[in-house]
């Protein structure tokens, strides 16, 4: 019963246009394809990389960055097949997708690749490790009822809490490796052009021509969009490129205190400097309410909450059981410092809760609702307080 698509050997790589087979194996191979395409300037191979990346991000990837929806063979399935409570979305697959996107960003210098890389890092990858660093998720669902995660069922692979270790223990060390190598994701360099992909606070030395430029970024990103960049060691003209996130509003760039007219190329605002300089970047990150393509049957009539790169979710500890009975009824959102995770922001929303009039399994009784406050936390933080239900895609009441 072996299917060659499982190992991406069903046809020559240059002819592949859809992501097939084992998700981790696939994106590792695509990363290698991108490396070879760049090294040998192989346009046909690069076109295959672009096609595969587009297929994943536009038709086969969860809003959290999870890929590989099938628990059976840990694989891609078909376009728009993105069920939420039995998906696989292996942590290692998202790490591989970040590696693939990093290569595409540095090769093409197109910001959309860096944005997906950021989506992976802040959501599905970060969810794979507990806040104390001592337990891990191999599988990353977008909806969970702990009592339904039963052995010897179709949800046996889904765990209601992070595990201390696994028989096949690829994910824990892979997360450690990714966090330890986080610096490689922040910048891209092309001669005298320096690209800032991510606004993570850091201090680094970057070789530029025959000199070394020191860059320091101070920020509280992703919780606010106030970024301070200090550049030293500049002896010749260099060009600094700063990614304009698609979710940002009122993006402004200042050089040595003077606001710059935005010059943009492929989603990056750039400025040329000939001396040590201070760059200030400011942008707003309003709460966004996102809907999936209508072909994603699992998400029809539902909404997901996102602020900046962070996808939010509901947990039972904040909102009570039976999260599927909660409907979002207003787009008004109150962003505040979290009471449980001091370093992050949570979002308070208004909604309604479905009230059952009958205890029977099926009933012709009408529906009624009560008003409720909804509290949402970053998806990556779920299951850090206690075991319970979790939900990313929320029912929505129109009007």
Short mmCIF file of C-alpha atoms in Angstrom, two decimals:
data_model
loop_
_atom_site.label_atom_id
_atom_site.label_comp_id
_atom_site.label_asym_id
_atom_site.label_seq_id
_atom_site.Cartn_x
_atom_site.Cartn_y
_atom_site.Cartn_z
CA UNK A 1 0.00 0.00 0.00
CA UNK A 2 3.02 2.32 -0.11
CA UNK A 3 2.23 5.65 -1.76
CA UNK A 4 5.30 7.32 -3.33
CA UNK A 5 3.74 10.72 -2.56
CA UNK A 6 4.40 9.98 1.12
CA UNK A 7 8.11 10.59 0.45
CA UNK A 8 7.56 13.19 -2.30
CA UNK A 9 8.89 10.68 -4.84
CA UNK A 10 5.71 10.52 -6.92
CA UNK A 11 7.13 12.76 -9.66
CA UNK A 12 10.27 14.85 -10.34
CA UNK A 13 10.52 17.79 -7.95
CA UNK A 14 10.45 20.34 -10.75
CA UNK A 15 6.99 19.12 -11.75
CA UNK A 16 5.47 19.13 -8.26
CA UNK A 17 2.89 21.87 -7.74
CA UNK A 18 1.04 20.68 -4.64
CA UNK A 19 2.46 19.77 -1.23
CA UNK A 20 2.05 16.04 -0.75
CA UNK A 21 2.97 13.36 1.73
CA UNK A 22 4.70 13.58 5.09
CA UNK A 23 4.69 17.27 6.00
CA UNK A 24 8.03 17.41 7.82
CA UNK A 25 9.83 15.48 5.11
CA UNK A 26 8.24 17.73 2.48
CA UNK A 27 9.27 21.12 3.84
CA UNK A 28 12.79 19.91 4.62
CA UNK A 29 13.07 18.84 0.99
CA UNK A 30 11.64 22.16 -0.21
CA UNK A 31 14.24 23.98 1.88
CA UNK A 32 16.98 22.00 0.15
CA UNK A 33 15.40 22.70 -3.23
CA UNK A 34 15.50 26.42 -2.50
CA UNK A 35 19.17 26.19 -1.48
CA UNK A 36 20.08 24.38 -4.70
CA UNK A 37 17.97 26.69 -6.86
CA UNK A 38 19.77 29.74 -5.44
CA UNK A 39 23.25 28.21 -5.61
CA UNK A 40 22.88 27.19 -9.25
CA UNK A 41 20.50 29.97 -10.32
CA UNK A 42 18.05 27.27 -11.39
CA UNK A 43 14.93 29.20 -12.40
CA UNK A 44 12.85 26.08 -13.04
CA UNK A 45 13.60 24.70 -9.58
CA UNK A 46 12.91 28.09 -7.98
CA UNK A 47 9.55 28.24 -9.76
CA UNK A 48 8.71 24.83 -8.26
CA UNK A 49 9.60 26.20 -4.81
CA UNK A 50 7.35 29.20 -5.34
CA UNK A 51 4.46 27.00 -6.50
CA UNK A 52 4.78 24.66 -3.54
CA UNK A 53 5.03 27.53 -1.04
CA UNK A 54 1.92 29.14 -2.55
CA UNK A 55 -0.03 25.89 -2.42
CA UNK A 56 0.79 25.42 1.27
CA UNK A 57 0.14 28.96 2.45
CA UNK A 58 -2.97 29.61 0.37
CA UNK A 59 -4.71 26.22 0.57
CA UNK A 60 -3.12 23.85 3.11
CA UNK A 61 -1.94 25.84 6.14
CA UNK A 62 -3.75 26.66 9.39
CA UNK A 63 -4.01 30.22 10.64
CA UNK A 64 -1.54 29.24 13.39
CA UNK A 65 1.01 28.13 10.79
CA UNK A 66 0.30 24.42 11.32
CA UNK A 67 0.77 22.17 8.29
CA UNK A 68 0.04 18.50 7.72
CA UNK A 69 -3.61 18.09 8.68
CA UNK A 70 -3.80 14.28 8.76
CA UNK A 71 -2.90 12.32 11.87
CA UNK A 72 -2.57 9.25 9.66
CA UNK A 73 0.94 9.34 8.11
CA UNK A 74 1.40 12.91 9.44
CA UNK A 75 0.70 14.19 5.98
CA UNK A 76 -0.84 16.82 3.77
CA UNK A 77 -4.25 15.88 2.42
CA UNK A 78 -6.18 18.03 -0.07
CA UNK A 79 -6.75 21.75 -0.55
CA UNK A 80 -8.83 23.39 2.19
CA UNK A 81 -8.99 20.21 4.29
CA UNK A 82 -8.26 21.95 7.61
CA UNK A 83 -10.26 20.32 10.38
CA UNK A 84 -9.53 21.78 13.82
CA UNK A 85 -10.02 19.08 16.44
CA UNK A 86 -8.21 16.14 14.87
CA UNK A 87 -5.46 17.82 12.87
CA UNK A 88 -1.80 16.94 13.28
CA UNK A 89 0.16 20.17 12.62
CA UNK A 90 3.38 18.69 13.95
CA UNK A 91 5.69 21.18 15.64
CA UNK A 92 8.61 19.98 13.49
CA UNK A 93 6.59 20.65 10.34
CA UNK A 94 6.15 24.30 11.30
CA UNK A 95 9.86 24.54 12.04
CA UNK A 96 10.52 23.17 8.58
CA UNK A 97 8.08 25.66 7.07
CA UNK A 98 9.90 28.48 8.87
CA UNK A 99 13.20 27.23 7.44
CA UNK A 100 11.70 27.05 3.93
CA UNK A 101 10.19 30.54 4.25
CA UNK A 102 13.47 31.96 5.59
CA UNK A 103 15.29 30.74 2.51
CA UNK A 104 12.62 32.13 0.19
CA UNK A 105 12.73 35.48 2.00
CA UNK A 106 16.49 35.78 1.66
CA UNK A 107 16.50 34.65 -1.97
CA UNK A 108 13.61 36.80 -3.23
CA UNK A 109 13.72 39.62 -0.66
CA UNK A 110 9.92 39.54 -0.68
CA UNK A 111 8.28 40.29 2.68
CA UNK A 112 5.44 37.77 2.32
CA UNK A 113 7.86 34.93 2.96
CA UNK A 114 9.15 36.55 6.14
CA UNK A 115 5.59 37.11 7.30
CA UNK A 116 4.79 33.39 7.13
CA UNK A 117 8.07 32.65 8.90
CA UNK A 118 6.94 35.02 11.67
CA UNK A 119 3.50 33.36 11.76
CA UNK A 120 5.16 30.00 12.37
CA UNK A 121 7.52 31.23 15.08
CA UNK A 122 4.96 33.12 17.17
CA UNK A 123 2.16 30.56 17.00
CA UNK A 124 2.48 26.88 16.13
CA UNK A 125 6.18 26.56 17.00
CA UNK A 126 5.95 28.46 20.28
CA UNK A 127 2.87 26.45 21.28
CA UNK A 128 5.03 23.33 21.11
CA UNK A 129 6.83 24.13 24.37
CA UNK A 130 5.42 24.96 27.82
CA UNK A 131 6.24 28.23 29.55
CA UNK A 132 8.53 26.40 31.96
CA UNK A 133 10.33 24.62 29.10
CA UNK A 134 9.68 21.18 30.58
CA UNK A 135 6.91 19.70 28.44
CA UNK A 136 6.02 19.67 24.77
CA UNK A 137 3.32 19.31 22.14
CA UNK A 138 4.05 17.09 19.15
CA UNK A 139 0.56 17.74 17.75
CA UNK A 140 -1.01 21.21 17.79
CA UNK A 141 -4.84 21.22 17.51
CA UNK A 142 -6.94 24.35 17.10
CA UNK A 143 -9.84 22.95 19.10
CA UNK A 144 -9.85 20.45 21.91
CA UNK A 145 -12.16 18.71 24.36
CA UNK A 146 -9.89 16.66 26.62
CA UNK A 147 -12.42 13.87 27.20
CA UNK A 148 -12.55 13.20 23.44
CA UNK A 149 -8.80 12.54 23.15
CA UNK A 150 -9.23 8.81 23.65
CA UNK A 151 -6.71 6.07 22.85
CA UNK A 152 -7.55 3.84 19.86
CA UNK A 153 -9.72 6.49 18.20
CA UNK A 154 -9.21 8.95 15.36
CA UNK A 155 -8.10 11.55 17.92
CA UNK A 156 -5.61 9.33 19.75
CA UNK A 157 -2.72 11.49 18.48
CA UNK A 158 -4.18 14.67 20.03
CA UNK A 159 -3.06 15.31 23.60
CA UNK A 160 -4.89 17.49 26.11
CA UNK A 161 -1.66 18.51 27.83
CA UNK A 162 1.99 18.82 26.89
CA UNK A 163 4.06 15.68 27.30
CA UNK A 164 7.38 15.29 29.11
CA UNK A 165 8.85 13.24 26.25
CA UNK A 166 7.95 11.12 23.23
CA UNK A 167 8.96 7.75 21.87
CA UNK A 168 9.92 9.54 18.64
CA UNK A 169 11.35 12.66 20.27
CA UNK A 170 12.09 14.94 17.32
CA UNK A 171 10.03 17.93 18.45
CA UNK A 172 11.58 18.85 21.85
CA UNK A 173 15.20 19.13 20.60
CA UNK A 174 14.03 20.73 17.37
CA UNK A 175 12.28 23.49 19.34
CA UNK A 176 15.44 23.96 21.43
CA UNK A 177 17.53 24.18 18.26
CA UNK A 178 15.14 26.71 16.73
CA UNK A 179 15.06 28.98 19.78
CA UNK A 180 18.85 28.77 20.08
CA UNK A 181 19.25 29.77 16.43
CA UNK A 182 16.59 32.49 16.45
CA UNK A 183 19.13 35.09 15.31
CA UNK A 184 19.28 33.65 11.80
CA UNK A 185 15.62 34.52 11.23
CA UNK A 186 15.90 38.23 12.10
CA UNK A 187 18.10 39.58 9.31
CA UNK A 188 18.92 38.97 5.67
CA UNK A 189 22.01 40.44 4.00
CA UNK A 190 22.72 41.10 0.33
CA UNK A 191 25.94 43.06 -0.15
CA UNK A 192 25.36 46.49 1.40
CA UNK A 193 21.62 45.82 1.85
CA UNK A 194 20.44 44.66 5.27
CA UNK A 195 16.89 43.33 5.57
CA UNK A 196 15.14 43.26 8.94
CA UNK A 197 12.62 40.43 8.72
CA UNK A 198 11.60 40.34 12.40
CA UNK A 199 11.44 43.01 15.09
CA UNK A 200 12.87 40.88 17.88
CA UNK A 201 15.05 42.74 20.36
CA UNK A 202 18.67 41.84 19.69
CA UNK A 203 22.23 43.03 19.28
CA UNK A 204 24.34 41.66 16.45
CA UNK A 205 27.36 42.27 14.22
CA UNK A 206 26.75 42.03 10.48
CA UNK A 207 29.59 41.85 7.92
CA UNK A 208 28.95 44.38 5.17
CA UNK A 209 31.53 44.47 2.39
CA UNK A 210 34.84 44.79 4.28
CA UNK A 211 33.36 46.30 7.42
CA UNK A 212 31.27 45.11 10.36
CA UNK A 213 28.07 46.96 11.17
CA UNK A 214 26.63 46.70 14.67
CA UNK A 215 22.85 46.75 14.95
CA UNK A 216 20.83 46.87 18.12
CA UNK A 217 17.04 46.60 18.19
CA UNK A 218 15.09 47.50 21.32
CA UNK A 219 11.41 46.61 21.24
CA UNK A 220 8.47 45.10 23.11
CA UNK A 221 7.26 43.48 19.91
CA UNK A 222 4.88 41.72 19.37
CA UNK A 223 2.93 43.52 22.09
CA UNK A 224 3.47 46.98 20.57
CA UNK A 225 4.90 48.41 17.37
CA UNK A 226 7.45 50.85 18.78
CA UNK A 227 10.85 49.75 17.49
CA UNK A 228 14.19 51.49 18.14
CA UNK A 229 17.16 50.59 15.95
CA UNK A 230 20.71 51.77 16.59
CA UNK A 231 23.24 51.29 13.78
CA UNK A 232 26.98 51.76 14.35
CA UNK A 233 30.18 51.01 12.49
CA UNK A 234 28.88 52.55 9.26
CA UNK A 235 31.80 53.70 7.07
CA UNK A 236 30.23 53.51 3.63
CA UNK A 237 26.70 53.89 2.31
CA UNK A 238 24.39 51.02 3.26
CA UNK A 239 20.69 50.46 2.71
CA UNK A 240 18.47 49.30 5.54
CA UNK A 241 15.21 47.53 4.70
CA UNK A 242 12.45 47.15 7.30
CA UNK A 243 9.50 44.83 6.75
CA UNK A 244 6.08 46.48 6.74
CA UNK A 245 3.82 43.82 8.29
CA UNK A 246 0.54 43.28 6.45
CA UNK A 247 -1.30 43.65 9.78
CA UNK A 248 0.29 47.03 10.59
CA UNK A 249 -1.44 50.40 10.28
CA UNK A 250 0.10 53.90 10.21
CA UNK A 251 3.61 52.58 9.56
CA UNK A 252 6.11 55.39 10.12
CA UNK A 253 9.90 55.43 9.85
CA UNK A 254 12.24 58.03 11.33
CA UNK A 255 15.98 58.43 10.75
CA UNK A 256 17.82 60.45 13.38
CA UNK A 257 14.54 61.95 14.52
CA UNK A 258 13.37 62.99 11.05
CA UNK A 259 10.34 61.27 9.54
CA UNK A 260 11.09 59.63 6.21
CA UNK A 261 8.87 59.51 3.19
CA UNK A 262 8.28 55.79 2.80
CA UNK A 263 10.14 54.17 -0.06
CA UNK A 264 8.91 50.61 -0.39
CA UNK A 265 10.10 47.59 -2.33
CA UNK A 266 8.51 44.13 -2.03
CA UNK A 267 6.97 45.01 1.33
CA UNK A 268 10.10 46.52 2.88
CA UNK A 269 10.53 50.23 3.63
CA UNK A 270 14.12 51.23 3.03
CA UNK A 271 16.45 54.06 3.95
CA UNK A 272 20.04 54.75 2.93
CA UNK A 273 22.57 55.89 5.53
CA UNK A 274 26.25 56.88 5.34
CA UNK A 275 26.95 57.23 9.06
CA UNK A 276 25.99 55.87 12.43
CA UNK A 277 22.25 56.40 12.76
CA UNK A 278 19.19 55.90 14.92
CA UNK A 279 16.08 54.51 13.29
CA UNK A 280 12.67 54.65 14.93
CA UNK A 281 9.75 52.62 13.59
CA UNK A 282 6.18 52.98 14.75
CA UNK A 283 3.02 51.19 13.69
CA UNK A 284 -0.34 50.22 15.14
CA UNK A 285 -1.56 46.65 15.49
CA UNK A 286 -5.36 46.68 15.76
CA UNK A 287 -7.27 43.54 16.64
CA UNK A 288 -8.26 41.72 13.44
CA UNK A 289 -11.23 39.41 12.94
CA UNK A 290 -10.44 36.90 10.23
CA UNK A 291 -12.60 34.52 8.22
CA UNK A 292 -11.45 31.45 6.35
CA UNK A 293 -12.16 30.74 2.71
CA UNK A 294 -15.66 29.29 2.41
CA UNK A 295 -14.12 26.06 1.08
CA UNK A 296 -12.69 25.38 4.56
CA UNK A 297 -15.85 23.66 5.75
CA UNK A 298 -14.68 23.43 9.38
CA UNK A 299 -14.56 27.24 9.69
CA UNK A 300 -17.72 28.39 7.89
CA UNK A 301 -19.64 30.84 10.08
CA UNK A 302 -16.68 31.25 12.40
CA UNK A 303 -14.11 33.94 13.13
CA UNK A 304 -10.53 33.92 14.38
CA UNK A 305 -8.96 36.70 16.43
CA UNK A 306 -5.50 38.01 15.63
CA UNK A 307 -3.42 40.97 16.78
CA UNK A 308 -0.11 41.55 15.06
CA UNK A 309 1.39 38.13 14.39
CA UNK A 310 -0.39 36.59 17.39
CA UNK A 311 -3.37 34.27 16.91
CA UNK A 312 -5.65 34.18 19.96
CA UNK A 313 -7.76 31.39 21.44
CA UNK A 314 -10.34 30.78 24.15
CA UNK A 315 -9.63 28.49 27.10
CA UNK A 316 -12.08 26.82 29.45
CA UNK A 317 -10.31 28.25 32.51
CA UNK A 318 -11.35 31.76 31.39
CA UNK A 319 -14.64 31.16 29.59
CA UNK A 320 -16.18 28.03 31.13
CA UNK A 321 -16.90 24.67 29.47
CA UNK A 322 -18.60 24.01 26.13
CA UNK A 323 -16.69 26.68 24.25
CA UNK A 324 -18.54 25.71 21.07
CA UNK A 325 -21.61 27.43 22.56
CA UNK A 326 -19.91 30.86 22.57
CA UNK A 327 -20.70 33.27 19.73
CA UNK A 328 -18.84 36.50 19.06
CA UNK A 329 -21.44 39.27 18.79
CA UNK A 330 -19.33 42.44 18.59
CA UNK A 331 -16.10 43.56 16.90
CA UNK A 332 -15.26 45.81 19.84
CA UNK A 333 -12.11 44.56 21.55
CA UNK A 334 -10.38 45.64 24.74
CA UNK A 335 -6.65 44.86 24.79
CA UNK A 336 -5.09 44.69 28.23
CA UNK A 337 -2.13 43.26 30.11
CA UNK A 338 -2.72 39.62 30.88
CA UNK A 339 -3.54 38.66 34.44
CA UNK A 340 -2.04 35.20 34.01
CA UNK A 341 0.95 35.92 31.74
CA UNK A 342 2.39 39.31 32.77
CA UNK A 343 4.56 39.72 29.67
CA UNK A 344 1.70 39.48 27.17
CA UNK A 345 -1.65 41.02 26.27
CA UNK A 346 -5.04 39.35 26.40
CA UNK A 347 -8.19 40.49 24.61
CA UNK A 348 -11.64 40.94 26.09
CA UNK A 349 -14.64 40.72 23.76
CA UNK A 350 -18.39 40.65 23.92
CA UNK A 351 -20.37 37.59 22.97
CA UNK A 352 -23.39 35.43 23.57
CA UNK A 353 -23.64 31.91 24.93
CA UNK A 354 -26.10 29.39 23.55
CA UNK A 355 -28.45 28.08 26.22
CA UNK A 356 -30.05 24.69 25.74
CA UNK A 357 -33.74 24.36 26.55
CA UNK A 358 -33.71 20.58 26.35
CA UNK A 359 -31.61 17.81 27.83
CA UNK A 360 -32.53 15.50 24.98
CA UNK A 361 -30.01 14.56 22.31
CA UNK A 362 -32.20 16.15 19.64
CA UNK A 363 -34.99 18.65 20.06
CA UNK A 364 -37.28 20.95 18.10
CA UNK A 365 -37.07 23.60 20.81
CA UNK A 366 -35.81 27.00 19.72
CA UNK A 367 -32.46 28.52 20.66
CA UNK A 368 -31.80 31.15 23.30
CA UNK A 369 -28.69 33.05 24.32
CA UNK A 370 -27.23 34.97 27.25
CA UNK A 371 -24.67 37.77 27.08
CA UNK A 372 -21.11 36.86 28.10
CA UNK A 373 -17.67 38.43 28.32
CA UNK A 374 -15.10 36.56 26.26
CA UNK A 375 -11.45 36.42 27.24
CA UNK A 376 -8.86 35.41 24.63
CA UNK A 377 -5.17 34.64 25.20
CA UNK A 378 -2.36 33.99 22.69
CA UNK A 379 -2.67 30.53 21.16
CA UNK A 380 0.93 29.73 22.05
CA UNK A 381 0.10 30.13 25.76
CA UNK A 382 -2.76 27.64 25.96
CA UNK A 383 -2.54 24.68 28.38
CA UNK A 384 -0.06 26.43 30.67
CA UNK A 385 -2.46 26.80 33.59
CA UNK A 386 -4.44 23.58 33.60
CA UNK A 387 -5.97 21.02 31.29
CA UNK A 388 -9.21 22.09 29.66
CA UNK A 389 -11.04 22.95 26.47
CA UNK A 390 -9.48 25.28 23.89
CA UNK A 391 -10.88 26.92 20.76
CA UNK A 392 -9.39 29.13 18.02
CA UNK A 393 -12.29 29.43 15.56
CA UNK A 394 -15.35 30.96 17.28
CA UNK A 395 -18.93 31.03 16.07
CA UNK A 396 -20.08 34.47 14.95
CA UNK A 397 -23.48 36.14 15.15
CA UNK A 398 -24.07 38.60 12.33
CA UNK A 399 -25.93 41.80 13.14
#
